Coordinates of C-alpha atoms in Angstrom, one line a residue:
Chain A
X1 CA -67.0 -102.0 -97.2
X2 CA -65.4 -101.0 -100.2
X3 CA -61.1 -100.9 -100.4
X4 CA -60.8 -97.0 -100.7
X5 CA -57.5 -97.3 -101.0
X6 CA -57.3 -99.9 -103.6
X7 CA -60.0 -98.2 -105.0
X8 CA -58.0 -94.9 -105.1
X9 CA -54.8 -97.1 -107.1
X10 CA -56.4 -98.4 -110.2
X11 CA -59.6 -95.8 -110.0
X12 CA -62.1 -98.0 -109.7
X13 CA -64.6 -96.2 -108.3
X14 CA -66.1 -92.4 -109.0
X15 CA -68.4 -92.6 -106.3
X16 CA -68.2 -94.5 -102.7
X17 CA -71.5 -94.8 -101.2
X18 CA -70.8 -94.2 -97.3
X19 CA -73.2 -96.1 -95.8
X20 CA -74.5 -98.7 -98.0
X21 CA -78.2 -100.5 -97.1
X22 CA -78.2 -103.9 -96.1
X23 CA -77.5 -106.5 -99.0
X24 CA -75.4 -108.5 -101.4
X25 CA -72.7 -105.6 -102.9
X26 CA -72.9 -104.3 -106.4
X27 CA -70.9 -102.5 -108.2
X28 CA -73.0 -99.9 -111.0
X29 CA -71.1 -98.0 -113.8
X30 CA -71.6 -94.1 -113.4
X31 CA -74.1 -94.0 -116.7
X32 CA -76.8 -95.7 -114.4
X33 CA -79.0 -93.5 -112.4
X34 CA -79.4 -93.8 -108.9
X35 CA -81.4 -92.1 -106.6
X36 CA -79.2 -89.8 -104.3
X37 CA -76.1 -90.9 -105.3
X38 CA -74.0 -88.7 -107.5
X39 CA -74.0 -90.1 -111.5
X40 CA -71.2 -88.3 -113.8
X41 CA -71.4 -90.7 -117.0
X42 CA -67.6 -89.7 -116.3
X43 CA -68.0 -86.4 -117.8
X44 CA -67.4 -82.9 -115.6
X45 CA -70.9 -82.3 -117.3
X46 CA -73.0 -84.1 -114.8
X47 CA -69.2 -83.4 -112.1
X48 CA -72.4 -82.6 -109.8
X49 CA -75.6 -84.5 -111.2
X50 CA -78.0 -86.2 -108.3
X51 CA -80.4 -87.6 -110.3
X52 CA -84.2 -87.8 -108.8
X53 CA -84.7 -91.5 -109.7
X54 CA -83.5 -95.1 -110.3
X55 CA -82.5 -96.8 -113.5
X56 CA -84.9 -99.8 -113.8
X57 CA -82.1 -101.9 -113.8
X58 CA -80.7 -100.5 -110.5
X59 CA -84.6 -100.4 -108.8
X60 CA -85.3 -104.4 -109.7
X61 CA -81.7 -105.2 -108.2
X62 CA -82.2 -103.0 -104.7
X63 CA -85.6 -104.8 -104.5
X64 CA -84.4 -108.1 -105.1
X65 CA -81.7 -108.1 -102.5
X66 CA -78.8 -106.1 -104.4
X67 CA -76.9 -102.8 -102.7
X68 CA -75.9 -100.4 -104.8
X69 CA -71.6 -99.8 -102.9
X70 CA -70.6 -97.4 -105.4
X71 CA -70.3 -95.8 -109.1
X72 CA -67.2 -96.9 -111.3
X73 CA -65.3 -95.5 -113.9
X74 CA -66.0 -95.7 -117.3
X75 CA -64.8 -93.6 -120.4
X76 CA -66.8 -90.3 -120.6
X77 CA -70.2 -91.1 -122.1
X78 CA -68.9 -94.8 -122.6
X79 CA -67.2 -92.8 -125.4
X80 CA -64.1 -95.4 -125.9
X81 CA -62.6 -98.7 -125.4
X82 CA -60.2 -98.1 -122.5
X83 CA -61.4 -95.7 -119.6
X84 CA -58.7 -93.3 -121.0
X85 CA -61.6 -90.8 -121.8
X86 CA -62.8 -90.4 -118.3
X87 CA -62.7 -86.8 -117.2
X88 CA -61.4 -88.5 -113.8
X89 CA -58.2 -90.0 -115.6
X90 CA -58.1 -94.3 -116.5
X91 CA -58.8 -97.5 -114.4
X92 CA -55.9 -99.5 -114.5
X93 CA -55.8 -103.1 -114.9
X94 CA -55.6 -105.1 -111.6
X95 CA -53.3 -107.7 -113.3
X96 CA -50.5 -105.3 -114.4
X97 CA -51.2 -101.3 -113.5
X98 CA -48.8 -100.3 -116.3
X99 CA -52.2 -101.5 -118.2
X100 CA -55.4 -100.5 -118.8
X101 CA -58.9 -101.8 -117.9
X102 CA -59.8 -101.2 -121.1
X103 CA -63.8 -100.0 -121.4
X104 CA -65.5 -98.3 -121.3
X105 CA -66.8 -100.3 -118.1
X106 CA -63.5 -100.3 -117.0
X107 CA -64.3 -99.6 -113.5
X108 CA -67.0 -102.5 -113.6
X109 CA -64.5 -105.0 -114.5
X110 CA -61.5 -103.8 -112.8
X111 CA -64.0 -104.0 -109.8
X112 CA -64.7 -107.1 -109.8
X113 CA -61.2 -108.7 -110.7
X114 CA -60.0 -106.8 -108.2
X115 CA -61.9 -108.5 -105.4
X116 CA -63.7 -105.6 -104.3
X117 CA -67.2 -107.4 -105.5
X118 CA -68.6 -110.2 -107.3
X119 CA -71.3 -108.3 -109.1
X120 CA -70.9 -105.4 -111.3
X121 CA -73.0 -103.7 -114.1
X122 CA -71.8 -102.5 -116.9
X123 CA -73.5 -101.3 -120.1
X124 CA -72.7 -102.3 -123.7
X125 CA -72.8 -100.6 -127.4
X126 CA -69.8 -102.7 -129.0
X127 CA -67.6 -103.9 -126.7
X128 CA -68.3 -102.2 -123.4
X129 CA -68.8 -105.5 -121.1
X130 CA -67.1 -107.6 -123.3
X131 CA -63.9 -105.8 -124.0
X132 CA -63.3 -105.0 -120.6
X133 CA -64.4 -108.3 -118.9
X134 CA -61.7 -109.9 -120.9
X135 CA -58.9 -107.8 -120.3
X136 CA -59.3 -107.7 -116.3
X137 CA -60.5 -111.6 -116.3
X138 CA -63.5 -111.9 -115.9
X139 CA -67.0 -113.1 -116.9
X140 CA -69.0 -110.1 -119.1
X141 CA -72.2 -110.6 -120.5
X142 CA -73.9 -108.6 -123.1
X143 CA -77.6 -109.3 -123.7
X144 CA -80.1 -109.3 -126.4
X145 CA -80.8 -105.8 -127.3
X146 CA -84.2 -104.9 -125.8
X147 CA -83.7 -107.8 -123.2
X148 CA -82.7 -105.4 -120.4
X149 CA -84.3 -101.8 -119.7
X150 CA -82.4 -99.0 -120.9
X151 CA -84.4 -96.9 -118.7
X152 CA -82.3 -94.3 -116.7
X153 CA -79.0 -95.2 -118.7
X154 CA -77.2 -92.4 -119.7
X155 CA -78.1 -92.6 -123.5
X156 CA -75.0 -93.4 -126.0
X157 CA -76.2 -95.2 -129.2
X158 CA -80.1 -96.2 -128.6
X159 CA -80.1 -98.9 -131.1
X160 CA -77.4 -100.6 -129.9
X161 CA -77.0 -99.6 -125.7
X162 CA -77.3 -102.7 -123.8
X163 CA -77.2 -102.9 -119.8
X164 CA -75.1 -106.1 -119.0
X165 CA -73.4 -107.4 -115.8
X166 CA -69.9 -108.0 -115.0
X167 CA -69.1 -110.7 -112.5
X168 CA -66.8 -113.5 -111.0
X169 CA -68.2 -116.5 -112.8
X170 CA -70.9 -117.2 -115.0
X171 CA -73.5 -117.9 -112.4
X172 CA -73.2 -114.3 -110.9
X173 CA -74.2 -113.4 -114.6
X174 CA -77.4 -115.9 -114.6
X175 CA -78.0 -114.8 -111.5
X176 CA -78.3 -110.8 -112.3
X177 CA -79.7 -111.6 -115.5
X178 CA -82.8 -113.4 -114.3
X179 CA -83.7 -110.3 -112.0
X180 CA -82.7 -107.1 -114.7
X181 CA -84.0 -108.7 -118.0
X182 CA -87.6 -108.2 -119.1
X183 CA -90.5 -106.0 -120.5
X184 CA -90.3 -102.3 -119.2
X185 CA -93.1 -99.6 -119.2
X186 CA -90.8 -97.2 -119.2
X187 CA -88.7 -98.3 -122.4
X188 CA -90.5 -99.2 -125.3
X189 CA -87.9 -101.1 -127.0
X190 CA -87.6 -103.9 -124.1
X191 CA -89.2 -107.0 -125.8
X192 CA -92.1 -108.7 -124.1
X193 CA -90.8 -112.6 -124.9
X194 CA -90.7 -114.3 -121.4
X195 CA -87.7 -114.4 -119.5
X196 CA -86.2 -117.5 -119.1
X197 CA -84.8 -119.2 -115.6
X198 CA -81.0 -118.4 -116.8
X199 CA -80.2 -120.1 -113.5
X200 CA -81.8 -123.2 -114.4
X201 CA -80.3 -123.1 -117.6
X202 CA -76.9 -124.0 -116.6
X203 CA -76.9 -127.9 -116.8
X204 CA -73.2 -128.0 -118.0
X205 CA -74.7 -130.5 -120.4
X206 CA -73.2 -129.0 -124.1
X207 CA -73.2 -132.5 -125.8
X208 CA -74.3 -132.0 -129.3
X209 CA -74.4 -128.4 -129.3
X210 CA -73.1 -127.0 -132.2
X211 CA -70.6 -124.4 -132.5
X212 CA -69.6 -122.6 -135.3
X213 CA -65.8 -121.6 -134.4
X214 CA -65.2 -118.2 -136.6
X215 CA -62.5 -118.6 -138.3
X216 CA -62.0 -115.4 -139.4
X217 CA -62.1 -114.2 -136.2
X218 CA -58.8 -114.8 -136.0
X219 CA -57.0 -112.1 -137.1
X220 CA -53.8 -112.1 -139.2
X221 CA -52.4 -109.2 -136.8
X222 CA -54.0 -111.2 -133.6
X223 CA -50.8 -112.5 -131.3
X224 CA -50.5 -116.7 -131.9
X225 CA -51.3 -117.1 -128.3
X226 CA -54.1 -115.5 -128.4
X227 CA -55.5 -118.0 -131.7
X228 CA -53.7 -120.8 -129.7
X229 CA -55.5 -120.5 -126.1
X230 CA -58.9 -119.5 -127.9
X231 CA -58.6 -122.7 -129.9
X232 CA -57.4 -124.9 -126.8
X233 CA -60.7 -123.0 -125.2
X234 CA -62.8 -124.5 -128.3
X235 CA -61.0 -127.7 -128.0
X236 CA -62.5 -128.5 -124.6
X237 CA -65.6 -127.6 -125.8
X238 CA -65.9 -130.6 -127.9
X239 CA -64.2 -132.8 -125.7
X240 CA -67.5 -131.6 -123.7
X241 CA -69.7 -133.2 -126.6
X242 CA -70.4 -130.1 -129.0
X243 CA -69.9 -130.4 -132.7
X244 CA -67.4 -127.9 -133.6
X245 CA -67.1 -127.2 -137.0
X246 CA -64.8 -123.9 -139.2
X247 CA -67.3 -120.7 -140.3
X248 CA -66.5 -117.6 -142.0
X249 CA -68.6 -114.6 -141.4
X250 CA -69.1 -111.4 -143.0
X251 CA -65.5 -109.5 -142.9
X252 CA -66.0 -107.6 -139.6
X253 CA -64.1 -104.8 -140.6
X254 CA -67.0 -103.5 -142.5
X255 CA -68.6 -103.4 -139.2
X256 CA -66.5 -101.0 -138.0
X257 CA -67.6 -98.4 -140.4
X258 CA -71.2 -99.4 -139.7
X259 CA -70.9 -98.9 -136.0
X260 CA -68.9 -95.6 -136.7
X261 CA -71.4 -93.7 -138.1
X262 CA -74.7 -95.0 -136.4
X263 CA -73.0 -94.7 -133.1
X264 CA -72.0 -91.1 -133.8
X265 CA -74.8 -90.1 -135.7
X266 CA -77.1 -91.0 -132.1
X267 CA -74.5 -89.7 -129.8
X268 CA -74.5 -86.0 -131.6
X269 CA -78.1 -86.8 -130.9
X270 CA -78.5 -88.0 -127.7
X271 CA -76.2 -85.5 -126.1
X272 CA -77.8 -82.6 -127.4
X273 CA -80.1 -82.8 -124.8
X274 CA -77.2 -81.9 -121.8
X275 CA -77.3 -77.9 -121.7
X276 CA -76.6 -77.5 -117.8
X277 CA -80.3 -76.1 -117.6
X278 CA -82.4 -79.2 -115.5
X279 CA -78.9 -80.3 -113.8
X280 CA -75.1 -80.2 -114.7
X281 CA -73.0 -77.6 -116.2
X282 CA -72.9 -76.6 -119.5
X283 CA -71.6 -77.8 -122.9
X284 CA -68.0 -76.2 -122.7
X285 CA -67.8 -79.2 -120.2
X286 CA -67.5 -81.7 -123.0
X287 CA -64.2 -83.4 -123.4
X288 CA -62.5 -83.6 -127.0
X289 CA -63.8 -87.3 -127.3
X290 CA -67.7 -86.0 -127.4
X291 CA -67.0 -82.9 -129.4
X292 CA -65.6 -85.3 -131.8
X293 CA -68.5 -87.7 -131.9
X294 CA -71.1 -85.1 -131.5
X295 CA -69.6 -82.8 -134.2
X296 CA -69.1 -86.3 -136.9
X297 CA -72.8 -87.4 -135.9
X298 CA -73.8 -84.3 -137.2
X299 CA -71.9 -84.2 -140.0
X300 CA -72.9 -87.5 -141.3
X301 CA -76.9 -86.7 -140.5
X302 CA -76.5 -83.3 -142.1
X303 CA -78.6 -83.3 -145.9
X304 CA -76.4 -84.9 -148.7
X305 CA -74.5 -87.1 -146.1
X306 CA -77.5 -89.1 -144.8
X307 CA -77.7 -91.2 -148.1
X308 CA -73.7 -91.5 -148.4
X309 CA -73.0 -92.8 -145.0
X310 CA -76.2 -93.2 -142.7
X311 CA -78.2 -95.2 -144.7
X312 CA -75.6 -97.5 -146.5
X313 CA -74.2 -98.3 -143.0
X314 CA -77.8 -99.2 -142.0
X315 CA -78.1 -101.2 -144.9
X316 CA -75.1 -103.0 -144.5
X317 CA -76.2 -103.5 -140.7
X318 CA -79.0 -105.6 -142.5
X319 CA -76.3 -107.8 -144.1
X320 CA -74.5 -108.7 -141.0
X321 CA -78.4 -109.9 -139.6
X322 CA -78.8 -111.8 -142.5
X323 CA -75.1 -113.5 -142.4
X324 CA -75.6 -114.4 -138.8
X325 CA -79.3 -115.6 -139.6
X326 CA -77.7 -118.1 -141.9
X327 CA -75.5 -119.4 -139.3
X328 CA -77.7 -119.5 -136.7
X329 CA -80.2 -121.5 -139.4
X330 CA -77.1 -124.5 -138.6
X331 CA -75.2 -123.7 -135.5
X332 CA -76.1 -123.3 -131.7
X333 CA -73.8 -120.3 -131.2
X334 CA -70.5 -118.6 -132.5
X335 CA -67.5 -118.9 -130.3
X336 CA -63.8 -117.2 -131.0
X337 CA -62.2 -114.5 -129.3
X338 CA -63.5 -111.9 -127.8
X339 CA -60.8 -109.0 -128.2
X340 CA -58.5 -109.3 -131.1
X341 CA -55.1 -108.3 -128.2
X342 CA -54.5 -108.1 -124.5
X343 CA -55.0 -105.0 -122.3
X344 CA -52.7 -102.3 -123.6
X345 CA -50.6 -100.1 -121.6
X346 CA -51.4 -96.8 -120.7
X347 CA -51.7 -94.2 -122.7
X348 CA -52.2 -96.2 -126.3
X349 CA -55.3 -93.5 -127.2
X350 CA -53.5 -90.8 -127.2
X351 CA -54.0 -89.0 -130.6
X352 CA -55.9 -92.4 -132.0
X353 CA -59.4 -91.0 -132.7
X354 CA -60.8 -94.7 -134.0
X355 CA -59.0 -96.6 -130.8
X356 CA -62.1 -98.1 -129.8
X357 CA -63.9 -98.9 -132.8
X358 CA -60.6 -100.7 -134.4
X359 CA -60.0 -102.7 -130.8
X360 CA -63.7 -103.8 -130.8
X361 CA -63.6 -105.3 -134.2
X362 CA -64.5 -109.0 -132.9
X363 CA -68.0 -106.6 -131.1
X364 CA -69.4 -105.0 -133.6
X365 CA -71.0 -107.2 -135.4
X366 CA -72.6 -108.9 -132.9
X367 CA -73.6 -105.5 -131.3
X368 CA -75.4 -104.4 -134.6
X369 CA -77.4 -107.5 -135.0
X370 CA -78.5 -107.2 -131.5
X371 CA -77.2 -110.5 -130.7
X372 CA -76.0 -111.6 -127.2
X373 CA -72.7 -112.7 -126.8
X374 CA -70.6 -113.4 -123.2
X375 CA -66.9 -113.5 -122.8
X376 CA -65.4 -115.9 -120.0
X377 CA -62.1 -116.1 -119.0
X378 CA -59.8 -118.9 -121.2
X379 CA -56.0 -118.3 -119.8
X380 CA -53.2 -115.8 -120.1
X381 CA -51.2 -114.7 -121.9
X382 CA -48.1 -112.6 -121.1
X383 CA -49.2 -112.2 -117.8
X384 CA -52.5 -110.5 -118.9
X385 CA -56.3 -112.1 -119.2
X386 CA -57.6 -113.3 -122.6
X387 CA -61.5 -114.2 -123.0
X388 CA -63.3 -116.8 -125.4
X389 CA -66.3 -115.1 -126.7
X390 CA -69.7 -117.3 -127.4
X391 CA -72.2 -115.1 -129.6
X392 CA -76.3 -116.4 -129.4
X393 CA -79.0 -115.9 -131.4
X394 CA -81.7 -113.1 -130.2
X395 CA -83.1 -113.8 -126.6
X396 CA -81.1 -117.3 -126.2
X397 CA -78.8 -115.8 -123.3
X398 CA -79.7 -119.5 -121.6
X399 CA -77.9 -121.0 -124.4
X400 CA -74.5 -119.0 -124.3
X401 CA -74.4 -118.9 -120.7
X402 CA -74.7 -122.8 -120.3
X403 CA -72.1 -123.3 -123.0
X404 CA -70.0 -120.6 -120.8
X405 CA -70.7 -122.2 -117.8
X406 CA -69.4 -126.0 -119.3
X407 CA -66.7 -124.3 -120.1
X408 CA -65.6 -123.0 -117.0
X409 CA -66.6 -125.8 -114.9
X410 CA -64.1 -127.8 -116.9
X411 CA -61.3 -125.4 -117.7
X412 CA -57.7 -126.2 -116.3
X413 CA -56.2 -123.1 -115.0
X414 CA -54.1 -121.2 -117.0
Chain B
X1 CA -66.3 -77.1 -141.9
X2 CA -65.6 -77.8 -138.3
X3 CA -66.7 -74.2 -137.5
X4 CA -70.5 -74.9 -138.9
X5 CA -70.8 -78.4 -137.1
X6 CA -69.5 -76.7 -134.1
X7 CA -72.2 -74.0 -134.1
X8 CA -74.8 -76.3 -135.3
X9 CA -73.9 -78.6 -132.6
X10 CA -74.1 -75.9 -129.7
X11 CA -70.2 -76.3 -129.1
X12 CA -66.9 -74.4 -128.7
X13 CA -64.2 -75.5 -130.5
X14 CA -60.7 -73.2 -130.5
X15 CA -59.3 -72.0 -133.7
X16 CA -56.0 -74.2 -133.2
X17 CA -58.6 -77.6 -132.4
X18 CA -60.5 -77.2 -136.1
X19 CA -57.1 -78.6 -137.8
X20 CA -57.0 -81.3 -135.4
X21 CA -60.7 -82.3 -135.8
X22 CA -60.4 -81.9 -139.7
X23 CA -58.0 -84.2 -139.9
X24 CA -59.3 -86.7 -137.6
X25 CA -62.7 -86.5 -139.3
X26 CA -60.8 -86.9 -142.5
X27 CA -59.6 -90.5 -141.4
X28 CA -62.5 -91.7 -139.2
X29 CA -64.3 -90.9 -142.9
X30 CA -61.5 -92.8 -144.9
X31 CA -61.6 -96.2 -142.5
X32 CA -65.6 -96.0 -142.7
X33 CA -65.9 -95.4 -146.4
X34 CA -64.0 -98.7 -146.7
X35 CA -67.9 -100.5 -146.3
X36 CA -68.6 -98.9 -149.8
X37 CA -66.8 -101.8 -151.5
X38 CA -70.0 -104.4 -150.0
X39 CA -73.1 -103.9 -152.8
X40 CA -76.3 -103.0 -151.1
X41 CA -78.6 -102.4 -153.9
X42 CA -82.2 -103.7 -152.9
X43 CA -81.3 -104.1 -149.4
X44 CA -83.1 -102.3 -146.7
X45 CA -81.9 -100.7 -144.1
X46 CA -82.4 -102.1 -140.4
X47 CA -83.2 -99.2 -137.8
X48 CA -84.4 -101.8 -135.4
X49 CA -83.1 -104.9 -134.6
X50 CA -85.4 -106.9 -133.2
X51 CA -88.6 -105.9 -135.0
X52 CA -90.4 -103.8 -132.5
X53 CA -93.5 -101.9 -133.9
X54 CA -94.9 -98.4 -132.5
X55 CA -95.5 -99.1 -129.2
X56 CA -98.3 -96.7 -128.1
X57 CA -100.2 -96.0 -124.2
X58 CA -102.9 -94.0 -123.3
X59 CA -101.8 -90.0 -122.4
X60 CA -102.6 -90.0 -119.3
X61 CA -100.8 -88.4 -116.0
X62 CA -99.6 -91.3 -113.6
X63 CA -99.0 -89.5 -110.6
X64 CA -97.0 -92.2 -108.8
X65 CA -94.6 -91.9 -111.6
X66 CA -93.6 -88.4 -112.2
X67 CA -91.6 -85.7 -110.1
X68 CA -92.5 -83.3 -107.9
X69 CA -91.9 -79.4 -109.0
X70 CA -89.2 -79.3 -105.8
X71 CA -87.4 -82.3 -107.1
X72 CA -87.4 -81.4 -110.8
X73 CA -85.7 -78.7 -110.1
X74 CA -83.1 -80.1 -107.4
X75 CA -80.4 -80.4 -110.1
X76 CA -80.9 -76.2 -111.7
X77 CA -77.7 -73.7 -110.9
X78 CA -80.9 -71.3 -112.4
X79 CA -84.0 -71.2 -111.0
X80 CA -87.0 -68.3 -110.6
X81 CA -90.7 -68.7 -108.8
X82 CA -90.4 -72.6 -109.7
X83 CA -89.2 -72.3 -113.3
X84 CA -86.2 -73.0 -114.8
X85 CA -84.1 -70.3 -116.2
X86 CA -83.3 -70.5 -119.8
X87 CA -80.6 -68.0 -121.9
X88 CA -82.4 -65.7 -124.1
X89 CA -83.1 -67.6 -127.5
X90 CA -84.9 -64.7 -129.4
X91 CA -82.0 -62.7 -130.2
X92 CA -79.4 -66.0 -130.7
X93 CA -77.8 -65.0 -134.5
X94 CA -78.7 -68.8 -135.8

């Protein structure tokens, strides 16, 4: 079913499943668990890991029609913003293979603009889905933290890891939403408020939404196309009927430092549990990308750095909630772009031990609020994808995917 | 430096990578420290963002829901009489 040979050019896929059961093709990232079906996280740590069971997410979309085709690329661990730290080598962007996917659910996205499916998971800390979805084209949606089961996702930063899917349009993203989001047993950090009919929600009726467009989201280093097509992208929003009107937000570089050191102070430790004991190899597996996190995570836990850097970024992390809360006390949702550039070319990690935290600067502050946000598609530029981002408050996915979906409906093409 | 976190952190890292590490550690720390120029005094910190409390169930054994000794130990390169087998930790120099 799937292209193996496409597959094989822009390494989409870790994992084909030979004979797939009967249903509507998915694409799952390689940090999901599934049954019988080999799951690396991208790492030659788990080169040979079967896991026993499902992901929750995985079990509800096999029982509600979904087949699992195969497991994509991602960076090791979801350790990066490009796929470039994938033990198995990058996925390359289907627009232009001198480019990269970006990540790290490169494969997800790449996937799916590629044709090879219309539904795709991917998984999201800061940037993951989002980053990603944009730079392949396509529509990336990353929920409410605690929305979606973590359950069975190969663990990266447990306050912030969100399951999202990555599709052809914004439906697809209703669509898998309805059936993954909701209260889980088997993660105590899912929330218990009722799911709502994403499906139903998309009306295309935005008319007197309003939309805080983030000024400052467009960055002085950002390329004038990009601010151009983003604000063309607004522009039709209001000629839809929302109320656009300028905001500033907290500077978002400060989020960078506040993802930095909670992300790595839960990776060093949610990866000490991998010893090659229960499954996998052993820890000389690790690639240079986990030492580093695992080995700074320490670091900033160990005693006289918790205070210095674990606890002001935490406290920090409460600013950015409050900021948004103030928004969100006047405005619908948040849109600008969703990454500051296009797809870089190959290789642009190399030696660059902050790549992905500096490329998902327009993420992170969404991502430590635990807001959702979705990117959709909104032109080209240079020959490579560009998305408009549209940031909710907590558990309104309905909201952002509506004002998505008018978006799309409407758009010209690039 | 890099030697302790490495051994604290149950990993190998070569004698020409601590350099490498130091000085990427050095200016991961310098681009994070730049948050010290916000003011947080009497702010507290957020470890969860959506305001979940202790969620607590009953200790009880679900047998529909756990694995079977066989398939626990499917994924094992190690195993004796239905056990895994684990390195020696008695001896370890710590």
């Amino acid at each position: 079913m799937i292209d193996k040979k496409l597959s094989k050019k822009l390494n989409v896929f870790l994992t084909i499943v030979d004979k797939p059961k009967k249903g509507i093709p998915i694409a799952i990232k390689d940090n999901y668990l599934t049954e019988g079906i080999r799951t690396t996280a991208a790492s030659f740590v788990l080169d040979d890991y079967i896991p026993q069971y499902s992901a929750t997410v995985v079990k509800k979309l096999e029982q509600n029609g979904y087949c699992v085709v195969g497991k994509t690329n991602l960076d090791a661990w979801c350790h990066g913003s490009s796929t470039e730290t994938s033990d198995y080598g990058p996925t390359l962007n289907p627009h232009n293979t001198k480019h990269l996917a970006g990540g790290s659910s490169g494969g997800s996205a790449a996937a799916v603009a590629s044709g090879m499916v219309d539904f795709a998971m991917g998984s999201e800390t800061a940037g993951s889905v989002r980053g990603p979805a944009s730079w392949c084209g396509v529509v990336g949606l990353k929920p409410t933290y605690g929305r979606v089961s973590r359950y069975g996702v190969i663990a990266m930063g447990s306050s912030l890891d969100s399951p999202g899917p990555i599709t052809k349009d914004v439906t697809g993203a209703a669509k898998l939403l309805k059936i993954i989001a909701g209260k889980d047993e088997f993660d105590a950090t899912t929330s218990g408020n009722l799911v709502d009919d994403y499906e139903l929600a998309l009306t295309g009726d935005i008319k007197g939404l309003k939309v805080g467009l983030v000024e400052n989201y467009m960055l002085s280093e950002m390329d004038s196309e990009i601010v151009k097509k983003t604000l063309k992208a607004v522009g039709l929003l209001e000629k839809l009927g929302a109320k656009i009107t300028k905001v500033k937000t907290l500077d978002p570089t400060h989020a960078i430092g506040v993802y930095t050191v909670v992300q790595r102070s839960e990776v060093s430790s949610n990866l000490a549990r991998f010893d090659g004991v229960r499954y996998g190899f052993g820890r000389d597996k690790f690639g240079e990308e986990a030492k580093r996190r695992i080995m700074l995570g320490t670091h900033i836990l160990s005693s006289g750095y918790q205070d210095r850097y674990y606890k002001k970024a935490q406290k920090i992390r409460t600013l950015f909630i409050n900021d948004f809360n103030e928004l969100f006390s006047e405005f619908d949702c948040l849109v600008g772009p969703t990454m500051p550039s296009t797809a870089p070319k190959i290789g642009v990690t190399k030696n660059a031990a902050m790549y992905g935290e500096l490329a998902d600067i327009l993420a992170e502050p969404s991502s430590i609020a635990g807001l959702p946000a979705i990117t959709v598609p909104c032109g080209m530029v240079k020959g490579l994808p560009i998305g408009l981002q549209i940031i909710g408050k907590q558990f309104e996915e309905g909201k952002i995917l509506n004002t998505a979906f008018a978006y799309e409906q409407n758009k010209k093409d690039d | 430096m890099i030697k302790k976190l490495a051994s604290l952190a149950n990993l190998k890292v070569k004698k020409k990578e601590e350099e490498y590490f130091k000085k990427q550690f050095e200016e991961t720390l310098k681009i994070v420290e730049k948050f010290d120029s916000l003011d947080t005094s009497g702010v507290d910190e957020t470890y969860i963002v959506t305001g979940t409390k202790n969620v607590l169930r009953e200790d009880k054994i679900d047998p529909l829901n756990m694995l079977t000794q066989d398939q626990a130990l499917s994924g094992s390169k190690n195993t004796h009489n239905g056990y895994f087998v684990v390195d020696g930790v008695l001896n370890n120099d710590l």
